[in-house]
Amino acid sequence: MQIGFYFDQTRCTGCYTCVVACKDWHDVPAGPASWMRVTTVEKGKCPDLFVAFLPAACYHCLEPACVDACPVNAITKQKEDGIVTVDRDVCLGRDECQSCLEACPYNAPQFRSEDNAKMEKCDLCIERWADGKKPVCVDACPMLALDAGPIEELRAKYGDNREAEGFIYSEKLIPSITFKPKKDTKGLAVQRIEIAPGSRTVS
Amino acid sequence: MDSQKRGRADDQVRTIPTSCTPDCGGKCLLKVHVKNGVIVRTESYEGEDLHLRPCARGRASRQRVHAPDRLKFPMKRVGARGEGKFERISWDEALDTVARELKRVKATYGPSAILYIGQSGSFGLLHGRTAAERLLYLFGGCTNHWGMISCEGPAFASAVTYGFFTTGNTPDDFLNSRMIILWGWNPVEAQRATAPFLKRARDAGARIVCVDPRFNCSASLLADQWVPIRPGTDAAMLIAMAYVIITEGLQDQAFINTYTVGFDRYKDYVLGDEDGIAKTPAWAEAITGVPAAAIAGLARDYARMKPAALVAGWGPGRTAYGEQYHRASAVLAAITGNVGIHGGYPGIVGSLGYMPAQPTLPVPWGCCVMPLGDNPAAHRALPTPFNSWYYSDSGIHHCKVADAILRGKAGGYHTDLKLAYVTCANPVNQYPDSNKMAKALRELEFIVVHELFMTATARFADILLPVNTGFERNDICDSWLLSPPYYIYVNKAVDTAYECKSDLEICGELAAKLGIPDYNEKTEDEWLREAFRSIEAIQDYDYDDLKRKGILEVELPEYVPYKEQIEDPKNNPFTTPSGKIEIYSQGLADLNNPKLPPIPKYFEGWEKPLIEKYPLQLFSAHSLTHAKSQFHNTPWLREVEPHTLWINPIDAQPRGISDGASAKVFNDRGQILITARVTERIMPGVIFMADGAWFNPDENGVDRGGCHNVLTSDEISPGSAFTCNSSLAQVERA
């Protein structure tokens, strides 16, 4: 069984509640490590615009690049639910190695600012499932734009759509995600892309 | 690893339902986890009433409550005013000093020399600004100020047109609208409680148009069409829409004949018979920057797609002559017959929604269960019969506080101000013309401030008193305007930090030092039980049940304002002098003020002559990571939405400003250094800065914090609207 995410891009308002809820729940301080990050895509020229948001944490891929890339096997994919986790005691630390981050096209691996910070990332709120709860980002979203659960069930319920604005599906890694994308029917040109937190702008 | 350990059910953790109560446009249900006296994480309401789910601010609560930069003990100023240099003193010394100064100023100059500044820092039924207001009234009175920063313009226009300050359909009624125009209204970011209802309406097929200089998050979520418009010109577009509707015979003439007065006078103005200028879409295009075809198209759609909701938000009315925009929007709703019907809207965001249907407390929404009493130093001087009842016993408009301090009686004010008492407010940051306010505060003899953090205003205090947050005391709050009705028990989650006290406790101790016997005879719990019993909608429920569950939702039918007036006009006249919707107001005509005409008119803003020197229009709006100036120093929120200047590439490129570069924004009132966000989401000729960033002038007086009020003017509109969105500025690469 593989747990994954559903994201309804047509409902997302770019409010960052998921980002902050995640940091609060997992006690991640403000700083370069953000388990959840939101990409803002701006297309078109005033006044014909298209704007979409894409929150992304970790897609717990079926064939995760990070697992293969890690030289010390600190990252494992759980057999029972497919959640990809890191053992911080085994991780070499950011100053020694960033192979996982270099391998992941979705920037899921994160490092804090302290010396040789160990890798951390979305763990799909492992401990909440045992309490019968969904990941905190899902419960936090004020627009019901997120869901999580067995990916086959999500695809049966919401459809199997692996495209969304700001997202590139990897056939090789097979991320556990299905979307209701926001569609740019006019095919407008991208003008600005921003990822926050971190305010990484890719214009 | 860590999260797995934390996740296991922990007997030492208590889950407490509560809320944060800022001026945010929502009231959510938080469930904070408390361990060893500290909030360790937050959960919330998980049901499908989405307006009860907290936003990023609510989720960041513990970072605010447990912030290391909380003010911890009373302090007295040791440096110059505004420097922010203080030394710690005891509560006794602090309150003795405040009491001594209050007595001295009152004895020397009279009570009207005492200025009270209280705003929307905390919205509970018990705790908030009223604590100090009541104290000062019992002490002998003070100069309060009047004018609602949020909505003086719309309150004025609503009073003129409909006979009452507040109006608005409840949000569930949007499902009945075929078309919804969000005019300068950004519910997704500024009034979150309403956003899910609009999304539902859109999914049900409503056509939604956003009229706004900026492609904000409401436009992103909801708009079928975005119409960018220059700030301060909205009345012109609405008048031109009336032109199209009238010349094409699209008005609801039967409605006009039955329910309104003055249509013919308005028609004369609109068609050009009054002044020789036909208010055509082409006329409006030159003023607004909106193409004539778009104006005409929107007018036809609005008139034809009935019922249609024209929801004219408050932002565009915070401009020179902003009350004309609100009048024009109300009149457009009236002439298309979209008033008093399901799916319609009276054309002014009034807030209210459920308020008339909801049995209210003896005091108005947002105010205190503790009685205020009369202000013995009241100076009743509202300029027109249509200005709002809020603080109507005072003499000075909010915008004019700094001016009144600086000029006093010699400047025509009713008093010379000598002392300022500030709670739940940040006037240096949030009132227009920050540099002028800073200058004014330096002139006062004494300033006392209640605060949580070292804000721009706190730096000017002579005595600075640390208060607690809503999480450190008990309260009840009612739901926001424009949302379904419910009450939340704001349970105390943690003990009051450091040496902080609530505003109520501080004022109680001051009352004793001032010899005021009857300031507060009840405990917090007694007050809250009394508040609960006095609310007709919930008094039959169980108080302890509300406290335990945290929320009590009230079943009320959806509300359509003026439904009775439309269905049975003979027995339900409008509360206007004519008994009808006043397109033409004799009351305004009697004022003989050409800039407060009896019908809606467009006037060009008074800064226009400066356009060559300062060619860009600046406006601001609320952001989702602030509640006015609160939360600006909360790290989780700062990092998701860094403060920037929004500027279109057409304006940025000639100035050599690239995305992420540092820019200087300035006019005659001040200078700001800020990071530029070069984006197509703001129209050319207009620049934008979110409200609430903290004023932080450097040694040269240049604000490094990005506070837009460094650039705004304290001029007020003839109808007393604030004009902060009528500022002109220039931008250069820094």
XYZ file of N, CA and C in Angstrom, chain B residues 222-409:
564
model
N -11.109 33.158 -7.787
C -12.521 33.294 -8.159
C -12.820 33.950 -9.498
N -11.892 34.804 -10.003
C -12.329 35.708 -11.065
C -12.401 35.057 -12.442
N -13.522 35.283 -13.103
C -13.627 34.999 -14.530
C -12.976 36.127 -15.317
N -12.931 37.307 -14.710
C -12.369 38.481 -15.380
C -11.761 39.396 -14.336
N -10.569 39.909 -14.635
C -9.928 40.896 -13.760
C -9.952 42.233 -14.477
N -10.466 43.253 -13.791
C -10.509 44.603 -14.352
C -9.606 45.493 -13.508
N -8.380 45.753 -13.970
C -7.523 46.656 -13.199
C -7.988 48.097 -13.354
N -7.973 48.832 -12.250
C -8.476 50.204 -12.250
C -7.581 51.074 -11.393
N -7.367 52.311 -11.798
C -6.510 53.213 -11.025
C -7.184 53.543 -9.701
N -6.415 53.499 -8.596
C -7.019 53.836 -7.294
C -7.634 55.224 -7.322
N -8.754 55.385 -6.658
C -9.382 56.697 -6.530
C -10.283 57.085 -7.685
N -10.403 56.190 -8.697
C -11.220 56.544 -9.863
C -12.480 55.686 -9.975
N -12.727 54.883 -8.978
C -13.822 53.906 -9.055
C -15.185 54.572 -9.271
N -15.395 55.733 -8.662
C -16.687 56.404 -8.850
C -16.924 56.698 -10.322
N -15.878 57.105 -11.030
C -16.035 57.416 -12.454
C -16.512 56.202 -13.234
N -15.955 55.045 -12.933
C -16.363 53.843 -13.663
C -17.806 53.466 -13.337
N -18.173 53.598 -12.072
C -19.546 53.253 -11.686
C -20.540 54.216 -12.318
N -20.163 55.484 -12.415
C -21.039 56.472 -13.038
C -21.172 56.186 -14.526
N -20.074 55.793 -15.164
C -20.137 55.449 -16.587
C -20.964 54.183 -16.811
N -20.906 53.269 -15.868
C -21.758 52.077 -15.978
C -23.231 52.491 -15.901
N -23.510 53.477 -15.065
C -24.888 53.999 -15.000
C -25.273 54.621 -16.337
N -24.327 55.279 -16.960
C -24.584 55.884 -18.279
C -25.024 54.819 -19.277
N -24.287 53.720 -19.317
C -24.616 52.636 -20.258
C -25.992 52.065 -19.938
N -26.218 51.820 -18.668
C -27.481 51.196 -18.249
C -28.654 52.108 -18.588
N -28.496 53.398 -18.347
C -29.600 54.325 -18.600
C -29.814 54.528 -20.102
N -28.736 54.741 -20.843
C -28.913 55.016 -22.277
C -29.384 53.786 -23.047
N -29.124 52.615 -22.511
C -29.597 51.407 -23.193
C -30.880 50.874 -22.577
N -31.452 51.637 -21.658
C -32.737 51.245 -21.072
C -32.676 49.971 -20.258
N -31.534 49.709 -19.631
C -31.376 48.466 -18.877
C -31.722 48.623 -17.400
N -32.093 49.838 -16.992
C -32.387 50.005 -15.568
C -33.729 49.350 -15.228
N -33.931 49.066 -13.965
C -35.190 48.498 -13.490
C -36.087 49.684 -13.108
N -36.788 50.203 -14.107
C -37.543 51.439 -13.897
C -38.656 51.278 -12.869
N -39.272 50.115 -12.836
C -40.340 49.886 -11.859
C -39.787 49.955 -10.444
N -38.615 49.369 -10.263
C -37.964 49.427 -8.945
C -37.629 50.869 -8.596
N -37.062 51.577 -9.569
C -36.680 52.970 -9.335
C -37.902 53.796 -8.931
N -39.001 53.597 -9.642
C -40.204 54.391 -9.368
C -40.781 54.098 -7.994
N -40.721 52.835 -7.590
C -41.359 52.436 -6.340
C -40.502 52.740 -5.113
N -39.193 52.538 -5.248
C -38.376 52.495 -4.037
C -37.333 53.601 -3.899
N -37.201 54.474 -4.917
C -36.109 55.458 -4.835
C -36.624 56.866 -5.039
N -35.797 57.834 -4.622
C -36.039 59.238 -4.980
C -34.776 59.783 -5.637
N -34.961 60.671 -6.591
C -33.843 61.421 -7.147
C -33.208 60.849 -8.386
N -33.809 59.815 -8.963
C -33.191 59.220 -10.148
C -33.021 60.234 -11.270
N -34.019 61.069 -11.478
C -33.944 62.021 -12.593
C -32.801 63.016 -12.418
N -32.540 63.407 -11.170
C -31.423 64.340 -10.932
C -30.095 63.650 -11.246
N -29.988 62.389 -10.883
C -28.763 61.626 -11.155
C -28.607 61.421 -12.653
N -29.709 61.129 -13.307
C -29.696 60.927 -14.757
C -29.178 62.185 -15.457
N -29.611 63.356 -14.999
C -29.138 64.616 -15.577
C -27.618 64.722 -15.499
N -27.068 64.347 -14.368
C -25.614 64.420 -14.186
C -24.927 63.392 -15.082
N -25.450 62.181 -15.063
C -24.811 61.090 -15.795
C -24.826 61.343 -17.307
N -25.964 61.846 -17.805
C -26.078 62.056 -19.247
C -25.396 63.339 -19.710
N -25.005 64.183 -18.775
C -24.308 65.405 -19.153
C -25.206 66.615 -19.250
N -26.470 66.455 -18.850
C -27.368 67.607 -18.934
C -27.052 68.633 -17.849
N -26.462 68.182 -16.754
C -26.172 69.104 -15.660
C -24.920 69.930 -15.926
N -23.870 69.287 -16.397
C -22.601 70.003 -16.527
C -22.013 69.948 -17.932
N -22.777 69.422 -18.877
C -22.287 69.406 -20.255
C -21.288 68.290 -20.545
N -21.035 67.434 -19.562
C -20.089 66.335 -19.779
C -20.843 65.020 -19.648
N -20.991 64.334 -20.770
C -21.661 63.038 -20.717
C -20.693 62.022 -20.117
N -21.118 61.295 -19.115
C -20.222 60.376 -18.387
C -20.158 59.026 -19.086
N -19.636 59.089 -20.306
C -19.588 57.898 -21.138
C -18.460 56.972 -20.714
N -18.471 55.751 -21.178
C -17.335 54.877 -20.933
C -16.013 55.461 -21.435
N -16.045 56.193 -22.520
C -14.813 56.820 -23.015
C -14.322 57.885 -22.043
N -15.244 58.653 -21.498
C -14.901 59.633 -20.460
C -14.241 58.927 -19.283
N -14.825 57.802 -18.867
C -14.292 57.074 -17.714
C -12.971 56.385 -18.041
N -12.802 55.953 -19.286
C -11.555 55.267 -19.648
C -10.349 56.169 -19.413
N -10.470 57.431 -19.805
C -9.349 58.365 -19.653
C -8.984 58.546 -18.181
N -9.991 58.436 -17.331
C -9.759 58.652 -15.902
C -9.254 57.380 -15.227
N -9.873 56.244 -15.557
C -9.672 55.011 -14.796
C -8.596 54.095 -15.348
N -8.303 54.243 -16.651
C -7.411 53.278 -17.288
C -8.122 52.008 -17.705
N -9.428 51.920 -17.486
C -10.188 50.738 -17.896
C -10.740 50.985 -19.302
N -10.512 50.071 -20.243
C -11.029 50.275 -21.595
C -12.541 50.470 -21.606
N -13.001 51.392 -22.447
C -14.429 51.724 -22.518
C -15.284 50.484 -22.772
N -14.795 49.596 -23.627
C -15.582 48.393 -23.936
C -15.763 47.522 -22.706
N -14.743 47.464 -21.854
C -14.851 46.649 -20.632
C -15.858 47.267 -19.677
N -15.859 48.596 -19.589
C -16.818 49.282 -18.715
C -18.242 48.997 -19.193
N -18.441 49.158 -20.487
C -19.781 48.946 -21.048
C -20.214 47.492 -20.876
N -19.296 46.569 -21.128
C -19.627 45.150 -21.004
C -20.017 44.791 -19.585
N -19.281 45.303 -18.623
C -19.586 44.988 -17.225
C -20.936 45.574 -16.826
N -21.230 46.781 -17.334
C -22.514 47.407 -17.017
C -23.674 46.567 -17.540
N -23.535 46.114 -18.773
C -24.624 45.317 -19.363
C -24.803 44.003 -18.601
N -23.681 43.349 -18.299
C -23.762 42.079 -17.569
C -24.437 42.288 -16.212
N -24.010 43.313 -15.505
C -24.540 43.538 -14.164
C -26.045 43.809 -14.207
N -26.476 44.582 -15.214
C -27.902 44.912 -15.301
C -28.722 43.715 -15.733
N -28.141 42.861 -16.558
C -28.926 41.768 -17.141
C -28.890 40.479 -16.329
N -27.738 40.214 -15.694
C -27.606 38.908 -15.024
C -28.162 38.999 -13.606
N -29.431 39.229 -13.502
C -30.032 39.361 -12.178
C -30.444 37.998 -11.639
N -30.365 37.810 -10.325
C -29.866 38.780 -9.352
C -28.331 38.840 -9.358
N -27.816 40.034 -9.194
C -26.372 40.224 -9.214
C -25.943 40.934 -7.944
N -24.783 40.542 -7.436
C -24.269 41.124 -6.200
C -23.071 42.005 -6.514
N -23.255 43.295 -6.418
C -22.133 44.235 -6.525
C -21.655 44.477 -5.101
N -20.501 43.896 -4.777
C -19.992 44.017 -3.418
C -18.826 45.003 -3.453
N -19.111 46.238 -3.085
C -18.098 47.294 -3.172
C -17.338 47.347 -1.855
N -16.119 46.871 -1.872
C -15.295 46.798 -0.665
C -14.832 48.150 -0.188
N -14.176 48.141 0.949
C -13.834 49.393 1.625
C -12.574 50.062 1.120
N -11.647 49.306 0.569
C -10.350 49.854 0.150
C -10.450 51.008 -0.831
N -11.219 50.847 -1.903
C -11.314 51.946 -2.872
C -11.929 53.208 -2.276
N -12.654 53.060 -1.174
C -13.260 54.228 -0.538
C -12.310 54.963 0.396
N -11.133 54.382 0.639
C -10.154 55.080 1.484
C -9.317 55.969 0.573
N -10.003 56.822 -0.113
C -9.371 57.694 -1.108
C -10.019 59.068 -1.029
N -9.400 60.030 -1.715
C -9.992 61.361 -1.813
C -11.384 61.215 -2.431
N -12.376 61.741 -1.755
C -13.782 61.657 -2.204
C -14.270 60.208 -2.275
N -13.655 59.349 -1.468
C -14.011 57.929 -1.484
C -15.473 57.661 -1.208
N -16.106 58.553 -0.464
C -17.530 58.327 -0.173
C -18.367 58.377 -1.459
N -17.867 59.056 -2.507
C -18.607 59.112 -3.773
C -18.632 57.741 -4.446
N -17.535 57.007 -4.308
C -17.488 55.636 -4.849
C -18.547 54.774 -4.167
N -18.655 54.888 -2.855
C -19.649 54.087 -2.139
C -21.065 54.518 -2.500
N -21.269 55.802 -2.667
C -22.591 56.282 -3.079
C -22.914 55.765 -4.480
N -21.945 55.849 -5.374
C -22.199 55.427 -6.760
C -22.486 53.931 -6.832
N -21.815 53.136 -5.990
C -22.057 51.692 -6.034
C -23.430 51.363 -5.466
N -23.818 52.042 -4.404
C -25.150 51.800 -3.831
C -26.232 52.185 -4.839
N -26.033 53.313 -5.500
C -27.036 53.774 -6.458
C -27.130 52.831 -7.651
N -25.998 52.286 -8.081
C -26.035 51.337 -9.198
C -26.819 50.081 -8.815
N -26.637 49.636 -7.567
C -27.409 48.481 -7.100
C -28.890 48.807 -7.100
N -29.210 50.040 -6.696
C -30.619 50.432 -6.627
C -31.232 50.539 -8.014
N -30.539 51.153 -8.969
C -31.188 51.365 -10.262
C -31.296 50.078 -11.076
N -30.549 49.062 -10.671
C -30.730 47.772 -11.342
C -31.656 46.858 -10.553
N -32.189 47.350 -9.450
C -33.139 46.563 -8.681
C -32.522 45.390 -7.949
N -31.233 45.498 -7.609
C -30.555 44.395 -6.931
C -30.510 44.566 -5.415
N -31.407 45.360 -4.883
C -31.438 45.606 -3.440
C -32.624 44.887 -2.814
N -32.374 44.253 -1.676
C -33.471 43.638 -0.948
C -33.978 42.347 -1.547
N -33.151 41.739 -2.404
C -33.560 40.474 -3.026
C -32.483 39.423 -2.797
N -32.907 38.170 -2.791
C -31.933 37.089 -2.685
C -30.992 37.141 -3.882
N -29.705 36.991 -3.611
C -28.728 37.013 -4.694
C -28.282 38.407 -5.087
N -28.967 39.408 -4.568
C -28.541 40.785 -4.827
C -27.597 41.246 -3.733
N -27.331 42.522 -3.713
C -26.463 43.091 -2.669
C -26.632 44.591 -2.742
N -26.707 45.270 -1.584
C -26.997 46.710 -1.631
C -25.854 47.572 -2.157
N -24.759 46.951 -2.591
C -23.712 47.709 -3.254
C -22.650 48.252 -2.318
N -22.771 48.016 -1.039
C -21.727 48.447 -0.101
C -21.444 47.266 0.809
N -20.168 46.913 0.953
C -19.862 45.861 1.919
C -20.087 46.430 3.301
N -21.108 46.024 3.998
C -21.435 46.700 5.188
C -21.109 45.896 6.334
N -20.766 44.757 6.072
C -20.594 44.027 7.266
C -21.854 43.575 7.702
N -22.367 43.375 7.803
C -23.322 43.024 8.729
C -23.973 41.778 8.618
N -24.344 41.509 7.522
C -24.748 40.130 7.375
C -25.736 39.800 8.445
N -25.323 39.054 9.396
C -26.233 38.533 10.411
C -26.536 39.497 11.524
N -25.874 40.630 11.566
C -26.011 41.421 12.781
C -27.435 41.860 13.066
N -28.160 42.364 12.093
C -29.533 42.754 12.441
C -30.374 41.562 12.850
N -30.104 40.403 12.265
C -30.915 39.240 12.599
C -30.452 38.612 13.908
N -29.250 38.958 14.298
C -28.682 38.318 15.472
C -28.948 39.168 16.690
N -29.654 38.625 17.641
C -29.900 39.433 18.839
C -28.568 39.858 19.424
N -28.402 41.118 19.571
C -27.091 41.624 19.933
C -26.993 41.905 21.412
N -25.786 42.096 21.801
C -25.519 42.532 23.156
C -26.053 43.952 23.324
N -26.119 44.385 24.552
C -26.513 45.785 24.768
C -25.517 46.774 24.162
N -24.332 46.304 23.827
C -23.362 47.213 23.214
C -23.072 46.727 21.808
N -22.618 47.613 20.947
C -22.436 47.227 19.536
C -21.373 46.158 19.347
N -21.382 45.536 18.166
C -20.428 44.498 17.821
C -19.005 44.931 18.123
N -18.229 44.018 18.604
C -16.822 44.289 18.827
C -16.545 45.062 20.097
N -17.570 45.434 20.796
C -17.336 46.224 22.007
C -17.472 45.379 23.256
N -17.363 45.995 24.344
C -17.150 45.308 25.605
C -18.449 45.097 26.358
N -18.530 44.002 27.083
C -19.692 43.777 27.926
C -19.660 44.721 29.126
N -18.486 45.180 29.448
C -18.341 46.110 30.561
C -18.858 47.469 30.094
N -19.757 48.073 30.854
C -20.330 49.328 30.344
C -19.279 50.436 30.259
N -19.411 51.218 29.234
C -18.446 52.286 28.993
C -18.809 53.518 29.798
N -20.050 53.819 29.906
C -20.466 55.054 30.565
C -20.299 56.230 29.621
N -20.560 57.407 30.161
C -20.453 58.627 29.355
C -19.086 59.247 29.509
N -18.662 59.945 28.507
C -17.401 60.676 28.554
C -17.692 62.115 28.970
N -17.350 62.476 30.207
C -17.661 63.842 30.671
C -16.971 64.921 29.840
N -15.896 64.582 29.166
C -15.199 65.584 28.343
C -15.582 65.448 26.880
N -16.737 64.875 26.633
C -17.165 64.680 25.250
C -17.279 66.004 24.523
N -16.927 65.967 23.285
C -17.042 67.172 22.451
C -17.748 66.743 21.187
N -19.048 66.921 21.191
C -19.829 66.362 20.100
C -19.740 67.250 18.877
N -19.043 66.806 17.881
C -18.793 67.692 16.737
C -18.647 66.919 15.450
N -19.574 66.040 15.163
C -19.500 65.351 13.882
C -19.873 66.343 12.773
N -19.167 66.320 11.657
C -19.401 67.337 10.631
C -20.720 67.195 9.884
N -21.237 65.982 9.761
C -22.505 65.825 9.046
C -23.401 64.891 9.840
N -24.712 64.885 9.556
C -25.610 63.947 10.245
C -25.393 62.506 9.825
N -24.530 62.278 8.853
C -24.385 60.929 8.315
C -23.121 60.226 8.785
N -22.336 60.891 9.624
C -21.110 60.235 10.067
C -21.401 59.234 11.162
N -20.479 58.295 11.321
C -20.809 57.092 12.069
C -20.916 57.333 13.565
N -21.684 56.494 14.191
C -21.935 56.600 15.623
C -20.731 56.167 16.442
N -19.770 55.518 15.801
C -18.614 55.037 16.545
C -17.856 56.220 17.118
N -17.669 56.242 18.394
C -16.952 57.335 19.050
C -17.573 58.694 18.754
N -18.848 58.742 18.649
C -19.435 59.999 18.205
C -19.395 61.079 19.265
N -18.839 60.734 20.421
C -18.815 61.778 21.434
C -17.496 62.536 21.439
N -16.676 62.289 20.430
C -15.348 62.881 20.494
C -15.184 63.950 19.427
N -14.106 64.691 19.541
C -13.977 65.839 18.655
C -12.982 65.730 17.540
N -12.129 64.729 17.557
C -11.028 64.712 16.588
C -11.080 63.428 15.762
N -11.017 63.607 14.459
C -11.007 62.460 13.552
C -9.689 61.708 13.720
N -9.730 60.379 13.597
C -8.512 59.561 13.731
C -7.348 60.124 12.935
N -7.641 60.502 11.693
C -6.577 60.990 10.805
C -5.931 62.247 11.338
N -6.672 63.010 12.107
C -6.221 64.339 12.501
C -5.594 64.377 13.885
N -5.355 63.233 14.466
C -4.777 63.190 15.809
C -3.418 63.885 15.839
N -2.551 63.549 14.899
C -1.217 64.166 14.906
C -1.333 65.677 14.692
N -2.186 66.056 13.764
C -2.374 67.482 13.479
C -2.913 68.210 14.699
N -3.841 67.566 15.392
C -4.435 68.187 16.583
C -3.395 68.350 17.689
N -2.514 67.363 17.821
C -1.455 67.488 18.836
C -0.546 68.658 18.489
N -0.211 68.768 17.214
C 0.754 69.792 16.786
C 0.159 71.196 16.800
N -1.137 71.334 16.485
C -1.687 72.675 16.296
C -2.680 73.093 17.382
N -3.358 72.142 17.990
C -4.233 72.423 19.125
C -5.262 73.503 18.851
N -5.586 74.271 19.884
C -6.624 75.315 19.762
C -6.230 76.349 18.724
